[in-house]
PDB file of C-alpha atoms and ligand atoms in Angstrom:
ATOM      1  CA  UNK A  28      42.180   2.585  21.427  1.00  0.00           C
ATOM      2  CA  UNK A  29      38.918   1.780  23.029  1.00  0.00           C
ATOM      3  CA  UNK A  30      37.822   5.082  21.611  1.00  0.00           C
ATOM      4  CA  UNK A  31      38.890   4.945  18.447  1.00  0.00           C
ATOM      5  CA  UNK A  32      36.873   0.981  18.212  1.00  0.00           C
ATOM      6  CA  UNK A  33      33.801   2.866  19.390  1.00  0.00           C
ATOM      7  CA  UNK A  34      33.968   5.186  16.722  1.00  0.00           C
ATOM      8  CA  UNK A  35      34.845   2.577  13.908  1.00  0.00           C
ATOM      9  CA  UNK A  36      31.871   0.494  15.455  1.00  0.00           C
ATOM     10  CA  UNK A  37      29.988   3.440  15.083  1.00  0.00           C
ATOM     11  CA  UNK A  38      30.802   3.920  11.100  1.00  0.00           C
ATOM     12  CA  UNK A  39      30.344   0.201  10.377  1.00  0.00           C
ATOM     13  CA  UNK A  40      26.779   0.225  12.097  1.00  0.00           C
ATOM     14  CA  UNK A  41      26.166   3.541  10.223  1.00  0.00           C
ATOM     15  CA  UNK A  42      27.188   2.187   6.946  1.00  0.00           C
ATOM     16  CA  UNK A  43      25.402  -1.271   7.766  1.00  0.00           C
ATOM     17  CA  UNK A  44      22.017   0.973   8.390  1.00  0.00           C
ATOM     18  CA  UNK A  45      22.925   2.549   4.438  1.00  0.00           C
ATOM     19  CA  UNK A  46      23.313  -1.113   3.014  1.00  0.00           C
ATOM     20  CA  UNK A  47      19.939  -2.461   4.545  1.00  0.00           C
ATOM     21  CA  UNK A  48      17.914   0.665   4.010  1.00  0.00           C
ATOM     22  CA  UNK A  49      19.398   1.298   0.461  1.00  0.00           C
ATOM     23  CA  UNK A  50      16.022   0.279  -1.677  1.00  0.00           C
ATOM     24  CA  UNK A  51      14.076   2.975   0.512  1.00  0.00           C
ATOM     25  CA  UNK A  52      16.847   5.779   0.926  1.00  0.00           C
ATOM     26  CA  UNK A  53      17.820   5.278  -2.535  1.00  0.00           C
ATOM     27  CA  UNK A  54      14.107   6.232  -3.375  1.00  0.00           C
ATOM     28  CA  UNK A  55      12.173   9.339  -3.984  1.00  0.00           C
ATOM     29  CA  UNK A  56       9.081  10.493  -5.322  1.00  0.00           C
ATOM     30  CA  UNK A  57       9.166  10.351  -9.116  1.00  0.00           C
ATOM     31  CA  UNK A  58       8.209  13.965 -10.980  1.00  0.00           C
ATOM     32  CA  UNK A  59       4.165  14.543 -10.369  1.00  0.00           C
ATOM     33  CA  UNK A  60       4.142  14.850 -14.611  1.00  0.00           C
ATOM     34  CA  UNK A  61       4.912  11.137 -14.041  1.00  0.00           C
ATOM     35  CA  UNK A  62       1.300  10.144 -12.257  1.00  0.00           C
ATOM     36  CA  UNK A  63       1.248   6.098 -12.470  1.00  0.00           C
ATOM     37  CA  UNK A  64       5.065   5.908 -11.142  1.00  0.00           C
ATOM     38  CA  UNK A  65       3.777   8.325  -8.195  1.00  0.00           C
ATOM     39  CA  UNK A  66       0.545   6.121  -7.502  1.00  0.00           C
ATOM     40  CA  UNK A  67       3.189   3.083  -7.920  1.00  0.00           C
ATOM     41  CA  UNK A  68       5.371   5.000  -5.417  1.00  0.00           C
ATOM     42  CA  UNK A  69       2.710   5.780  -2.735  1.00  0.00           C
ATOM     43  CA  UNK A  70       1.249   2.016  -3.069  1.00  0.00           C
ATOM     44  CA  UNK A  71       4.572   0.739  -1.835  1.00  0.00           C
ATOM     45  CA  UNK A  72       5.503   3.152   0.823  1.00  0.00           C
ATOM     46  CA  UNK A  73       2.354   2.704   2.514  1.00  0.00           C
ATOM     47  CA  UNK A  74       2.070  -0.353   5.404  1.00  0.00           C
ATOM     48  CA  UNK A  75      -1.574   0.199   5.384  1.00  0.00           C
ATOM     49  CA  UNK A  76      -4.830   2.255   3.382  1.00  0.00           C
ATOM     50  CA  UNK A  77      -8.418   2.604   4.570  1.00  0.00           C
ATOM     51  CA  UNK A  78     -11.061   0.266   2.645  1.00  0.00           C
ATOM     52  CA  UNK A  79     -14.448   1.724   1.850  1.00  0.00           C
ATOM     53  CA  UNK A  80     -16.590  -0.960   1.144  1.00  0.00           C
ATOM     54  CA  UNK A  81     -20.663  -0.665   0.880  1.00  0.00           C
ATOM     55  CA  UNK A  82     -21.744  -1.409   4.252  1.00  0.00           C
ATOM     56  CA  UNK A  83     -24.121  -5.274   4.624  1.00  0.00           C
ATOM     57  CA  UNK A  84     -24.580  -4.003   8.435  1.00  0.00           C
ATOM     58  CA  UNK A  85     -27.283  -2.525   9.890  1.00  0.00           C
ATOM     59  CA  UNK A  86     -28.000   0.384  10.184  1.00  0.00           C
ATOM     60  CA  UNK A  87     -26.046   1.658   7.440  1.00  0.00           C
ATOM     61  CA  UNK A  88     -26.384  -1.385   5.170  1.00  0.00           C
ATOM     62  CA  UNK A  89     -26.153   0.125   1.629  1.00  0.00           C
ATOM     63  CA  UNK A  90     -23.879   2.948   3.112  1.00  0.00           C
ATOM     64  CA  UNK A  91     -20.041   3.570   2.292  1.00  0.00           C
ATOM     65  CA  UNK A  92     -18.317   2.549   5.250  1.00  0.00           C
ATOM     66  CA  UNK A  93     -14.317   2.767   5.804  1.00  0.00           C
ATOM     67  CA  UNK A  94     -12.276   0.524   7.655  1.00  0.00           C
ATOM     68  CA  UNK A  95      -8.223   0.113   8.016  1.00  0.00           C
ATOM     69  CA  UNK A  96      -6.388  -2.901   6.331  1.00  0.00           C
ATOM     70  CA  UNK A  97      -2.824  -3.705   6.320  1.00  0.00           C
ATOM     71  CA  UNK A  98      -1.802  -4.181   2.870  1.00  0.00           C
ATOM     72  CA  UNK A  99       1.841  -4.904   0.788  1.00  0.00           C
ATOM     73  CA  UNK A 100       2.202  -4.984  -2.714  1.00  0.00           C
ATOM     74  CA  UNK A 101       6.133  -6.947  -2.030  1.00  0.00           C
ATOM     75  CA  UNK A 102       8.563  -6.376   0.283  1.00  0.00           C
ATOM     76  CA  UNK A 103      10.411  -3.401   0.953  1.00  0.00           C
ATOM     77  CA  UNK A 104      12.290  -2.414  -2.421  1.00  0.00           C
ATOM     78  CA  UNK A 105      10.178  -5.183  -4.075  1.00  0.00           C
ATOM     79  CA  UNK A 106       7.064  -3.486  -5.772  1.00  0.00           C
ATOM     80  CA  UNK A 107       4.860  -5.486  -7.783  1.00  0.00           C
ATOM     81  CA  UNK A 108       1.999  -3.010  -7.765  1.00  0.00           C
ATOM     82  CA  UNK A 109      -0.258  -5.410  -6.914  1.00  0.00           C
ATOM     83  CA  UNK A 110      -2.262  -4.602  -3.250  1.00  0.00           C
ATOM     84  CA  UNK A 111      -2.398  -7.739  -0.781  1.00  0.00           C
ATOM     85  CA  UNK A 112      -4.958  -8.207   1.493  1.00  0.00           C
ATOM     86  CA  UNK A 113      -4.498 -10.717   4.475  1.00  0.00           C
ATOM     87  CA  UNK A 114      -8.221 -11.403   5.438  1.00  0.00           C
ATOM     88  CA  UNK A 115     -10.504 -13.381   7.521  1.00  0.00           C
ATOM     89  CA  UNK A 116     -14.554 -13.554   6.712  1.00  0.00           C
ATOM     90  CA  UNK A 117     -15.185 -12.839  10.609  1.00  0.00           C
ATOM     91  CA  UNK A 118     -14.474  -9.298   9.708  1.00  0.00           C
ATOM     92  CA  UNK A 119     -16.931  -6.692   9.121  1.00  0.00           C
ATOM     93  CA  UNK A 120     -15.663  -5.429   5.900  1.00  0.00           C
ATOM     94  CA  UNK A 121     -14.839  -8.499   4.348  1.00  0.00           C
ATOM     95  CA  UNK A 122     -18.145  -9.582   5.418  1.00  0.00           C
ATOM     96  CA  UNK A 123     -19.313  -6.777   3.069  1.00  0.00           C
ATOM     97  CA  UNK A 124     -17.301  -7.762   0.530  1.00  0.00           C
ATOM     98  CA  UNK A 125     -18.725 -10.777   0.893  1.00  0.00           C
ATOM     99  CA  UNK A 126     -22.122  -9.450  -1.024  1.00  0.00           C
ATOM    100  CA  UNK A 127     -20.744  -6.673  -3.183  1.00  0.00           C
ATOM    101  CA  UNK A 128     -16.658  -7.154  -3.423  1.00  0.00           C
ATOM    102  CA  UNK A 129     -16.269  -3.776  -4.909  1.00  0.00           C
ATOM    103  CA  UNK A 130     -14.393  -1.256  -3.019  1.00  0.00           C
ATOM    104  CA  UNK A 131     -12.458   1.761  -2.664  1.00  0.00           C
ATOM    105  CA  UNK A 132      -8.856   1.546  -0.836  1.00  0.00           C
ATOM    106  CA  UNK A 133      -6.937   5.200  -0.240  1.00  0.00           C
ATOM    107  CA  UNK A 134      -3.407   5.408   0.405  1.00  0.00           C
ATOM    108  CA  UNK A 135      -1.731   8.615   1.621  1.00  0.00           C
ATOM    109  CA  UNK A 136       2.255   9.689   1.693  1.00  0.00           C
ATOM    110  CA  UNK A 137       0.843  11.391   5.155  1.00  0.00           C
ATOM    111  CA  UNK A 138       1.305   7.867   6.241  1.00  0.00           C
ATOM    112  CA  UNK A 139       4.981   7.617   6.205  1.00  0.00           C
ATOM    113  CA  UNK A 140       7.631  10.542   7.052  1.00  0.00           C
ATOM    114  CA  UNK A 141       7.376  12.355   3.885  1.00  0.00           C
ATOM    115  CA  UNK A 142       4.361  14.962   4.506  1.00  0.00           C
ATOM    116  CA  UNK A 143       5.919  15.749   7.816  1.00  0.00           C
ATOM    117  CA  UNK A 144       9.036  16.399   6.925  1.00  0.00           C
ATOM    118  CA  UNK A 145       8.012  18.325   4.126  1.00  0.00           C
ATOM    119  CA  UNK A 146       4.996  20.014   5.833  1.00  0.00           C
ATOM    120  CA  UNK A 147       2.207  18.913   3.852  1.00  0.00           C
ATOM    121  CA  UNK A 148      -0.470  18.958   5.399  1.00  0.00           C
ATOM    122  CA  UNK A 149      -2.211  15.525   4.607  1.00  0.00           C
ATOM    123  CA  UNK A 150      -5.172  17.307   2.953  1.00  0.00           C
ATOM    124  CA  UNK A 151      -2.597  18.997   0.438  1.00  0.00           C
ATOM    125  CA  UNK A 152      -2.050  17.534  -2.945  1.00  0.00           C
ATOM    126  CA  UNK A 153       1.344  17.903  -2.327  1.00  0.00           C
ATOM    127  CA  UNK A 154       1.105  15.144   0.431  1.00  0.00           C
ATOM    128  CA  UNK A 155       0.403  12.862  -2.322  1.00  0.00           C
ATOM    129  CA  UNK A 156      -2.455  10.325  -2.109  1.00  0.00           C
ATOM    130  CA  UNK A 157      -4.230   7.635  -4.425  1.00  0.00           C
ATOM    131  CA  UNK A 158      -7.637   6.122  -4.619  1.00  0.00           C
ATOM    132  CA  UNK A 159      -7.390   2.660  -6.108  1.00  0.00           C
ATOM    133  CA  UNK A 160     -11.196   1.205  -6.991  1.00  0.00           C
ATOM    134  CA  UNK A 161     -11.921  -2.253  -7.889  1.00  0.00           C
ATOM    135  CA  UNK A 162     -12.965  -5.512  -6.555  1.00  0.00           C
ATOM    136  CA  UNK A 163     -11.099  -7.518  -4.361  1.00  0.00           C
ATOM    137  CA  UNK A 164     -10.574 -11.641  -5.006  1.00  0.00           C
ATOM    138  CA  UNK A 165      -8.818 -14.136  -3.470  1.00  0.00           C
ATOM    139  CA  UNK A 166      -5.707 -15.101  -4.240  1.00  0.00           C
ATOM    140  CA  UNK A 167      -5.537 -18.327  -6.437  1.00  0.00           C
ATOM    141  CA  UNK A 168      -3.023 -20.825  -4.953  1.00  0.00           C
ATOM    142  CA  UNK A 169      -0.225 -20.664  -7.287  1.00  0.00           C
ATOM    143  CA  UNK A 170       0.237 -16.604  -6.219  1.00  0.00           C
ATOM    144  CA  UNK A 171      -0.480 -17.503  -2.619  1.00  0.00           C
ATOM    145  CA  UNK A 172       3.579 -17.468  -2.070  1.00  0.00           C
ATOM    146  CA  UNK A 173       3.819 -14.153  -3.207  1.00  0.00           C
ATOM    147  CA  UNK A 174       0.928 -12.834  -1.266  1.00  0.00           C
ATOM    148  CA  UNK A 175       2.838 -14.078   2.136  1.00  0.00           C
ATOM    149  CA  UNK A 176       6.036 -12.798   0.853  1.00  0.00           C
ATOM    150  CA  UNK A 177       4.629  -9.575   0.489  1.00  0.00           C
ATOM    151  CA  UNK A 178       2.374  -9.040   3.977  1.00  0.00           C
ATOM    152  CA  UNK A 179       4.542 -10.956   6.008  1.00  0.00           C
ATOM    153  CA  UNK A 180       7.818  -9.317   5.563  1.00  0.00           C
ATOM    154  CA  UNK A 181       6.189  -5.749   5.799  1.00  0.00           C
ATOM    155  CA  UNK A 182       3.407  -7.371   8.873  1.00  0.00           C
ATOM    156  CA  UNK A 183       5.599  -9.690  10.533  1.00  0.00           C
ATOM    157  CA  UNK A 184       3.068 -10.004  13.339  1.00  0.00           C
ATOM    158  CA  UNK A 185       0.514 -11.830  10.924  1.00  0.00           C
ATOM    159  CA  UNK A 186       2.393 -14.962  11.196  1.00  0.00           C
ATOM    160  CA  UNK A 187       1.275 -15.364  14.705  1.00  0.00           C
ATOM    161  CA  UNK A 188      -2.713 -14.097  14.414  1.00  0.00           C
ATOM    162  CA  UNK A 189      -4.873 -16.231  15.326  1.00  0.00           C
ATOM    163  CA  UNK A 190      -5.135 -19.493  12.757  1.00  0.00           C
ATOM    164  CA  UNK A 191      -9.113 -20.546  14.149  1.00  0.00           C
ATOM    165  CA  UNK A 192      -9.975 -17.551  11.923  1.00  0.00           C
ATOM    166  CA  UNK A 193      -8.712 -18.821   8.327  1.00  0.00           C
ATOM    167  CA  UNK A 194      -7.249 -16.067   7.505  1.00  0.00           C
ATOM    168  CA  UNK A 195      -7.021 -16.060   3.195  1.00  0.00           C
ATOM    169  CA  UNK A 196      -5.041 -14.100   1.117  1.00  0.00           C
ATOM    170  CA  UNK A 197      -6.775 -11.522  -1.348  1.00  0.00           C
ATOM    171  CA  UNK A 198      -5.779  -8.663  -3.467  1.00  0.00           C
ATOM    172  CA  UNK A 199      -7.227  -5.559  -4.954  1.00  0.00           C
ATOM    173  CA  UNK A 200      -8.488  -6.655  -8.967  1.00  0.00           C
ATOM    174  CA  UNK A 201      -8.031  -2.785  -9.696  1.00  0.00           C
ATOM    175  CA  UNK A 202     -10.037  -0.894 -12.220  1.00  0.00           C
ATOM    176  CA  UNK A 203      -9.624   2.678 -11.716  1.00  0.00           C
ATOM    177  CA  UNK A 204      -6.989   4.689 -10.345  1.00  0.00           C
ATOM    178  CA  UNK A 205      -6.868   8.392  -8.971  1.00  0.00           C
ATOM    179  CA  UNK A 206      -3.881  10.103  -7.866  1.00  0.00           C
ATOM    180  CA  UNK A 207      -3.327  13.785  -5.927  1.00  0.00           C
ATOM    181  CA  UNK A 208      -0.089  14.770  -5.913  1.00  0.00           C
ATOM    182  CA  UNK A 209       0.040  18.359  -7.095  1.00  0.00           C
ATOM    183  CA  UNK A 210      -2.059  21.255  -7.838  1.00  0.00           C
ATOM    184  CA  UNK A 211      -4.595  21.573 -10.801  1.00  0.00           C
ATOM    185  CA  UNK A 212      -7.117  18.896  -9.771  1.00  0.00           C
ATOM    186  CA  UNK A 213      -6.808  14.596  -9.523  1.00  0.00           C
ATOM    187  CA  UNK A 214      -6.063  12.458 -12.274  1.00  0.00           C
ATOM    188  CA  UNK A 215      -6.192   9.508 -13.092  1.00  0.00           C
ATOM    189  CA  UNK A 216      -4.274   6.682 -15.166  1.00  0.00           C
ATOM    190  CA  UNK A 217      -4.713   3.433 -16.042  1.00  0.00           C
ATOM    191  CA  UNK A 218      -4.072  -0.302 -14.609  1.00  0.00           C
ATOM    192  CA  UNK A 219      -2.113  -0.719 -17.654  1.00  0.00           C
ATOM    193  CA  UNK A 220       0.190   2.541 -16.885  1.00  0.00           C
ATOM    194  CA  UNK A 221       0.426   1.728 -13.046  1.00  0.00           C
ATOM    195  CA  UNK A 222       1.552  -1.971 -13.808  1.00  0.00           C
ATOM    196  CA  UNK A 223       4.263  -1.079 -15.757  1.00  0.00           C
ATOM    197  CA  UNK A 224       5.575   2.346 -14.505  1.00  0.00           C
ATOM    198  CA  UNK A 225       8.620   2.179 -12.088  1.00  0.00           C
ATOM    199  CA  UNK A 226       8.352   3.023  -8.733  1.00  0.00           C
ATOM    200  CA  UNK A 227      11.707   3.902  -7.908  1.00  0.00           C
ATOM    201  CA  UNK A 228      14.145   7.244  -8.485  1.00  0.00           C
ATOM    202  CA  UNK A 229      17.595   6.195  -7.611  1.00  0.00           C
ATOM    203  CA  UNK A 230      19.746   9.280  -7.038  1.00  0.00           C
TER     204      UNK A 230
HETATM  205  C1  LIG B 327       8.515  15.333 -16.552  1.00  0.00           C
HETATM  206  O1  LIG B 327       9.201  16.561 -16.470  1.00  0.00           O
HETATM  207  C2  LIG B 327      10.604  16.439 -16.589  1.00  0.00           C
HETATM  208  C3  LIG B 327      11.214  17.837 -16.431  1.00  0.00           C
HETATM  209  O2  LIG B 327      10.718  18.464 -15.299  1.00  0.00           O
HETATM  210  C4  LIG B 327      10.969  15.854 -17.947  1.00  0.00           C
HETATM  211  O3  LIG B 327      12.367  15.640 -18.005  1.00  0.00           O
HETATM  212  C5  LIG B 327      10.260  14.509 -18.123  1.00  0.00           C
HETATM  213  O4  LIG B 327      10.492  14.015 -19.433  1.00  0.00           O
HETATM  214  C6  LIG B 327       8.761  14.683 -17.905  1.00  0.00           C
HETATM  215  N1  LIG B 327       8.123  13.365 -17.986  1.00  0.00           N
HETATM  216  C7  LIG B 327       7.014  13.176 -18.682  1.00  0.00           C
HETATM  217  C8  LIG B 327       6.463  11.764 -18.635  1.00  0.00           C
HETATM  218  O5  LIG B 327       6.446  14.039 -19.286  1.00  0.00           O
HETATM  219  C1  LIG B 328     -18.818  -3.768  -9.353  1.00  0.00           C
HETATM  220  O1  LIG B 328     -18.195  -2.859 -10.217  1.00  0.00           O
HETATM  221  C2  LIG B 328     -18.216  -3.227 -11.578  1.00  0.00           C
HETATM  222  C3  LIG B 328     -17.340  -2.268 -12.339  1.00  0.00           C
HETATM  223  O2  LIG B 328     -17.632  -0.931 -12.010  1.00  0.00           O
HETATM  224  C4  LIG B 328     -19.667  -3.251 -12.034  1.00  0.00           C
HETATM  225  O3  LIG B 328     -19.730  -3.624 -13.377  1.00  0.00           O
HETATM  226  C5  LIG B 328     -20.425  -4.249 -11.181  1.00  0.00           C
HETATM  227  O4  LIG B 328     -21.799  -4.225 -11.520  1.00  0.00           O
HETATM  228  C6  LIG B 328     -20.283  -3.928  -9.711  1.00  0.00           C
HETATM  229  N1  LIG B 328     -20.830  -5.003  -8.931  1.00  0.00           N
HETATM  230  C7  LIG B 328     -21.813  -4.811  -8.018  1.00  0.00           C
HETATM  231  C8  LIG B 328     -22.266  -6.035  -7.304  1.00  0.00           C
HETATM  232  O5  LIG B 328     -22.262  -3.704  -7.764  1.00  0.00           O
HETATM  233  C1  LIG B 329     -11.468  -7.420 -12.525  1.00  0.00           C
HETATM  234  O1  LIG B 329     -12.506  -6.470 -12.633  1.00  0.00           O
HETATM  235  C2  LIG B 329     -12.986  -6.280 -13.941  1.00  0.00           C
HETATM  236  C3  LIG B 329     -14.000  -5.134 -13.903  1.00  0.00           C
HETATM  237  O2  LIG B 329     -14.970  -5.310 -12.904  1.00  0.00           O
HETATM  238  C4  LIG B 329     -13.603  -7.561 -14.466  1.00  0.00           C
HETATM  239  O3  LIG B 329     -14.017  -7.402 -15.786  1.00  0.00           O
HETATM  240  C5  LIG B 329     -12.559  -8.678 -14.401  1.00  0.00           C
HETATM  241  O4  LIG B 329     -13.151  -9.899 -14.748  1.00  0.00           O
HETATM  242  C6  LIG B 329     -11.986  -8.782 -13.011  1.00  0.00           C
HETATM  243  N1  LIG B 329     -10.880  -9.725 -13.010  1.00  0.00           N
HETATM  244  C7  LIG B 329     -10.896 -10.819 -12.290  1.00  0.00           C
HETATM  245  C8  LIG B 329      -9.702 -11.676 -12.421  1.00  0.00           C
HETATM  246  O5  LIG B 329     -11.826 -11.102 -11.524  1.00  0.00           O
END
């Protein structure tokens, strides 16, 4: 008996784990013939991207200089497309943002388990990576509740940083969009085409 409740425990856990996880096991990596639903894909599966901004510091003021951020563009299964920055002007970037908001922010699938499991080596297009360019603004108050929505659920640990440093929300005003994911050099598509491409392959 007791065994036989361990193993049915075991099942309903296991299909519990399939329910909750569905958005993310249901999805794959679109076709690389279909670049703005990859450079959709890889902006929500990444927790994170490095932000080059032009550096106001000495001594490389003038210099590209690349920091990590924590960024969301909606909760898991969510994508909106758009990147959300959680930001405070006490930090170095966002000081240089500060005098010249235009950045660069790159996002890699080596980040999450895909690469490895396929063996990509992160430097391969195959281990497929964007570079998103633009400016980054603050968030105007009426999107403000779908900034949190997005960074908190995937960042749960922002709630509790430290409020003395008026923290703001911001997001990535995008412009130009590159995207490796296969062989034959980078390419690029639009805002437009990244805005409304979907994400998602449900198999
Ligand atoms: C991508 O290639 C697949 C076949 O491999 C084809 O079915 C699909 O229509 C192509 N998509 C685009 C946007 O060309
Ligand atoms: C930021 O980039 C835009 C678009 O490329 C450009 O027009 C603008 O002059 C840049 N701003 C600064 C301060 O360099
Ligand atoms: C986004 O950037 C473009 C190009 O630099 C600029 O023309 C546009 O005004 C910006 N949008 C906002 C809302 O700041």
């Amino acid at each position: 008996m007791r065994c036989g409740e361990a193993v049915f425990g075991g099942v309903s856990a296991l299909l519990l784990l399939l329910l909750v996880g569905a958005p993310l096991s249901l999805a794959h990596i679109p076709p690389h013939n279909e670049t703005a639903r990859v450079a959709r894909y890889v902006a929500h599966h990444c927790d994170w991207g490095a932000l080059a901004t032009l550096s106001s510091h000495e001594p490389v003021r003038g210099q590209p200089f690349a920091n990590v951020f924590s960024v969301s563009d909606g909760p898991r299964g969510q994508s909106s497309g758009v990147i959300y920055f959680y930001l405070t002007a006490i930090e170095i970037s966002v000081q240089d943002l500060q005098v010249n908001a235009n950045c660069s922010l790159t996002m890699s699938l080596a980040q999450t388990p895909y690469c490895r499991e396929k063996r990509y080596d992160p430097q391969s297009p195959l281990c497929a990576h964007i570079i998103l360019s633009g400016g980054i603004q603050k968030v105007e108050d009426k999107e403000t509740d779908t900034a949190k929505k997005a960074l908190f659920s995937r960042h749960p640990e922002m709630a509790t940083w430290p409020p003395d440093h008026n923290w703001f929300f911001a997001k990535l005003n995008i412009t130009n969009i590159w995207v490796l994911d296969y062989f034959g050099g980078i390419k690029t598509v639009t805002p437009d085409e990244y805005y409304k491409a979907k994400p998602y392959v449900a198999v």
